[in-house]
PDB file of C-alpha atoms in Angstrom:
ATOM      1  CA  MET A   1    -139.673-174.102 -29.801  1.00 93.00           C
ATOM      2  CA  PHE A   2    -142.392-171.107 -29.252  1.00 97.00           C
ATOM      3  CA  VAL A   3    -141.575-168.267 -26.982  1.00 97.00           C
ATOM      4  CA  PHE A   4    -144.824-167.176 -24.848  1.00 96.00           C
ATOM      5  CA  VAL A   5    -144.561-164.089 -22.336  1.00 96.00           C
ATOM      6  CA  ILE A   6    -147.007-165.448 -19.408  1.00 94.00           C
ATOM      7  CA  LYS A   7    -146.233-164.240 -16.435  1.00 87.00           C
ATOM      8  CA  TYR A   8    -148.409-165.489 -13.884  1.00 89.00           C
ATOM      9  CA  LEU A   9    -147.593-168.937 -15.332  1.00 89.00           C
ATOM     10  CA  THR A  10    -143.806-169.314 -14.783  1.00 89.00           C
ATOM     11  CA  PRO A  11    -143.468-169.989 -10.768  1.00 88.00           C
ATOM     12  CA  LYS A  12    -141.841-167.692  -8.251  1.00 88.00           C
ATOM     13  CA  GLY A  13    -137.789-167.086  -8.819  1.00 88.00           C
ATOM     14  CA  PHE A  14    -138.302-168.555 -12.686  1.00 93.00           C
ATOM     15  CA  ARG A  15    -137.182-166.708 -15.770  1.00 95.00           C
ATOM     16  CA  GLY A  16    -138.733-169.229 -17.734  1.00 96.00           C
ATOM     17  CA  LEU A  17    -140.383-172.894 -17.901  1.00 95.00           C
ATOM     18  CA  THR A  18    -140.173-175.303 -20.725  1.00 97.00           C
ATOM     19  CA  LEU A  19    -142.988-177.533 -21.317  1.00 96.00           C
ATOM     20  CA  TYR A  20    -142.305-178.750 -25.006  1.00 97.00           C
ATOM     21  CA  PRO A  21    -142.660-177.430 -27.203  1.00 97.00           C
ATOM     22  CA  PHE A  22    -143.588-174.077 -25.994  1.00 97.00           C
ATOM     23  CA  VAL A  23    -141.005-171.740 -23.430  1.00 97.00           C
ATOM     24  CA  PHE A  24    -143.007-169.997 -21.721  1.00 97.00           C
ATOM     25  CA  LEU A  25    -141.246-166.036 -20.077  1.00 97.00           C
ATOM     26  CA  LYS A  26    -141.797-164.169 -16.509  1.00 95.00           C
ATOM     27  CA  ASP A  27    -140.664-161.058 -18.628  1.00 95.00           C
ATOM     28  CA  LYS A  28    -140.906-159.512 -22.394  1.00 96.00           C
ATOM     29  CA  SER A  29    -137.656-158.763 -22.440  1.00 96.00           C
ATOM     30  CA  ASP A  30    -135.772-162.161 -21.732  1.00 96.00           C
ATOM     31  CA  LYS A  31    -137.483-162.999 -25.207  1.00 97.00           C
ATOM     32  CA  GLU A  32    -134.055-161.428 -26.599  1.00 97.00           C
ATOM     33  CA  ASN A  33    -131.628-163.359 -24.270  1.00 98.00           C
ATOM     34  CA  VAL A  34    -129.752-165.231 -25.969  1.00 98.00           C
ATOM     35  CA  VAL A  35    -128.583-167.367 -23.151  1.00 98.00           C
ATOM     36  CA  LEU A  36    -131.740-168.260 -21.216  1.00 98.00           C
ATOM     37  CA  LEU A  37    -133.290-168.930 -24.294  1.00 98.00           C
ATOM     38  CA  ASN A  38    -130.685-171.305 -25.204  1.00 98.00           C
ATOM     39  CA  HIS A  39    -130.771-172.551 -21.707  1.00 98.00           C
ATOM     40  CA  GLU A  40    -134.361-173.238 -22.561  1.00 98.00           C
ATOM     41  CA  ARG A  41    -133.843-174.868 -25.787  1.00 98.00           C
ATOM     42  CA  ILE A  42    -131.385-177.360 -24.264  1.00 98.00           C
ATOM     43  CA  HIS A  43    -134.426-177.924 -22.042  1.00 98.00           C
ATOM     44  CA  ILE A  44    -136.481-179.334 -24.863  1.00 98.00           C
ATOM     45  CA  ARG A  45    -133.711-181.231 -26.901  1.00 98.00           C
ATOM     46  CA  GLN A  46    -133.615-183.196 -23.539  1.00 98.00           C
ATOM     47  CA  GLN A  47    -137.495-183.667 -23.340  1.00 98.00           C
ATOM     48  CA  ILE A  48    -137.874-184.501 -27.133  1.00 97.00           C
ATOM     49  CA  GLU A  49    -135.037-187.598 -26.406  1.00 97.00           C
ATOM     50  CA  LEU A  50    -137.168-189.031 -23.899  1.00 97.00           C
ATOM     51  CA  LEU A  51    -140.188-188.739 -25.450  1.00 97.00           C
ATOM     52  CA  VAL A  52    -141.640-185.646 -23.284  1.00 97.00           C
ATOM     53  CA  VAL A  53    -143.627-187.438 -20.626  1.00 97.00           C
ATOM     54  CA  PRO A  54    -140.532-189.799 -19.309  1.00 98.00           C
ATOM     55  CA  PHE A  55    -138.471-186.573 -18.663  1.00 98.00           C
ATOM     56  CA  TYR A  56    -141.108-185.116 -16.436  1.00 98.00           C
ATOM     57  CA  VAL A  57    -141.379-188.525 -14.326  1.00 98.00           C
ATOM     58  CA  TRP A  58    -137.484-188.659 -14.458  1.00 98.00           C
ATOM     59  CA  TYR A  59    -137.192-184.707 -13.836  1.00 98.00           C
ATOM     60  CA  SER A  60    -139.862-185.001 -10.720  1.00 98.00           C
ATOM     61  CA  LEU A  61    -138.171-188.221  -9.324  1.00 98.00           C
ATOM     62  CA  GLU A  62    -134.968-186.643  -9.997  1.00 98.00           C
ATOM     63  CA  TYR A  63    -136.084-183.899  -8.015  1.00 98.00           C
ATOM     64  CA  LEU A  64    -137.647-185.614  -5.324  1.00 98.00           C
ATOM     65  CA  VAL A  65    -134.144-187.559  -4.932  1.00 98.00           C
ATOM     66  CA  ARG A  66    -131.763-184.372  -4.382  1.00 98.00           C
ATOM     67  CA  LEU A  67    -134.220-182.787  -2.096  1.00 98.00           C
ATOM     68  CA  ILE A  68    -133.669-185.770   0.570  1.00 98.00           C
ATOM     69  CA  GLN A  69    -129.808-185.898  -0.604  1.00 98.00           C
ATOM     70  CA  PHE A  70    -129.341-181.725  -0.002  1.00 98.00           C
ATOM     71  CA  ASN A  71    -132.915-180.687   2.202  1.00 98.00           C
ATOM     72  CA  ASP A  72    -132.450-177.976   0.287  1.00 98.00           C
ATOM     73  CA  ARG A  73    -135.194-176.872  -2.863  1.00 96.00           C
ATOM     74  CA  ASN A  74    -132.824-174.705  -4.747  1.00 96.00           C
ATOM     75  CA  LEU A  75    -129.668-177.164  -4.640  1.00 98.00           C
ATOM     76  CA  ALA A  76    -132.220-179.776  -5.282  1.00 98.00           C
ATOM     77  CA  TYR A  77    -133.264-178.208  -8.059  1.00 97.00           C
ATOM     78  CA  ARG A  78    -129.395-176.754  -9.187  1.00 97.00           C
ATOM     79  CA  ASN A  79    -128.317-180.590  -8.939  1.00 98.00           C
ATOM     80  CA  ILE A  80    -130.941-182.223 -11.683  1.00 98.00           C
ATOM     81  CA  SER A  81    -128.865-183.427 -14.082  1.00 98.00           C
ATOM     82  CA  PHE A  82    -130.543-181.603 -16.745  1.00 98.00           C
ATOM     83  CA  GLU A  83    -129.921-178.545 -15.017  1.00 98.00           C
ATOM     84  CA  ARG A  84    -126.984-179.067 -14.996  1.00 98.00           C
ATOM     85  CA  GLU A  85    -126.269-179.857 -18.600  1.00 98.00           C
ATOM     86  CA  ALA A  86    -128.610-176.835 -18.992  1.00 98.00           C
ATOM     87  CA  TYR A  87    -126.859-174.465 -16.754  1.00 98.00           C
ATOM     88  CA  GLN A  88    -122.978-175.326 -17.965  1.00 98.00           C
ATOM     89  CA  ASN A  89    -123.982-175.176 -21.188  1.00 98.00           C
ATOM     90  CA  GLU A  90    -126.194-172.609 -21.517  1.00 98.00           C
ATOM     91  CA  LYS A  91    -123.912-169.611 -22.544  1.00 98.00           C
ATOM     92  CA  ASN A  92    -122.715-172.320 -25.805  1.00 98.00           C
ATOM     93  CA  LEU A  93    -124.909-170.773 -28.075  1.00 98.00           C
ATOM     94  CA  HIS A  94    -123.627-173.891 -30.565  1.00 98.00           C
ATOM     95  CA  TYR A  95    -124.261-176.106 -28.080  1.00 98.00           C
ATOM     96  CA  VAL A  96    -127.685-177.995 -29.162  1.00 97.00           C
ATOM     97  CA  LYS A  97    -126.104-178.302 -32.877  1.00 97.00           C
ATOM     98  CA  GLN A  98    -122.700-180.260 -31.188  1.00 97.00           C
ATOM     99  CA  ARG A  99    -124.789-182.064 -28.421  1.00 97.00           C
ATOM    100  CA  SER A 100    -124.374-185.189 -28.670  1.00 96.00           C
ATOM    101  CA  PHE A 101    -127.603-187.910 -27.634  1.00 95.00           C
ATOM    102  CA  TRP A 102    -129.050-188.459 -24.168  1.00 95.00           C
ATOM    103  CA  ARG A 103    -125.368-185.737 -22.616  1.00 96.00           C
ATOM    104  CA  PHE A 104    -127.113-185.142 -19.652  1.00 96.00           C
ATOM    105  CA  MET A 105    -126.429-188.729 -18.319  1.00 96.00           C
ATOM    106  CA  ASN A 106    -122.667-187.356 -17.913  1.00 96.00           C
ATOM    107  CA  TYR A 107    -124.306-185.176 -15.249  1.00 97.00           C
ATOM    108  CA  LEU A 108    -125.922-187.426 -13.116  1.00 93.00           C
TER     109      LEU A 108
END
């Protein structure tokens, strides 16, 4: 995982963006935020499991389905299985080491 602070690359309303193997953060102080970095580390693992490109396809398609389901961008984003897994486990700093393969499937 390579971490860079590039505030203009991170979308408005977000603090971080993970594009395997890179994590882009909006603010320099977030490099010290272990919870945020753990959240992004979970995304790195998800991307590796799905061989990167299929992760982005699945993520995009699931976002569209959730957008139709909830008719709200934030709710759609928060209910993507990858995000649900990351948000629910971001405070467990040992989660990535304990995590079973394709664990995000439990969050569909």
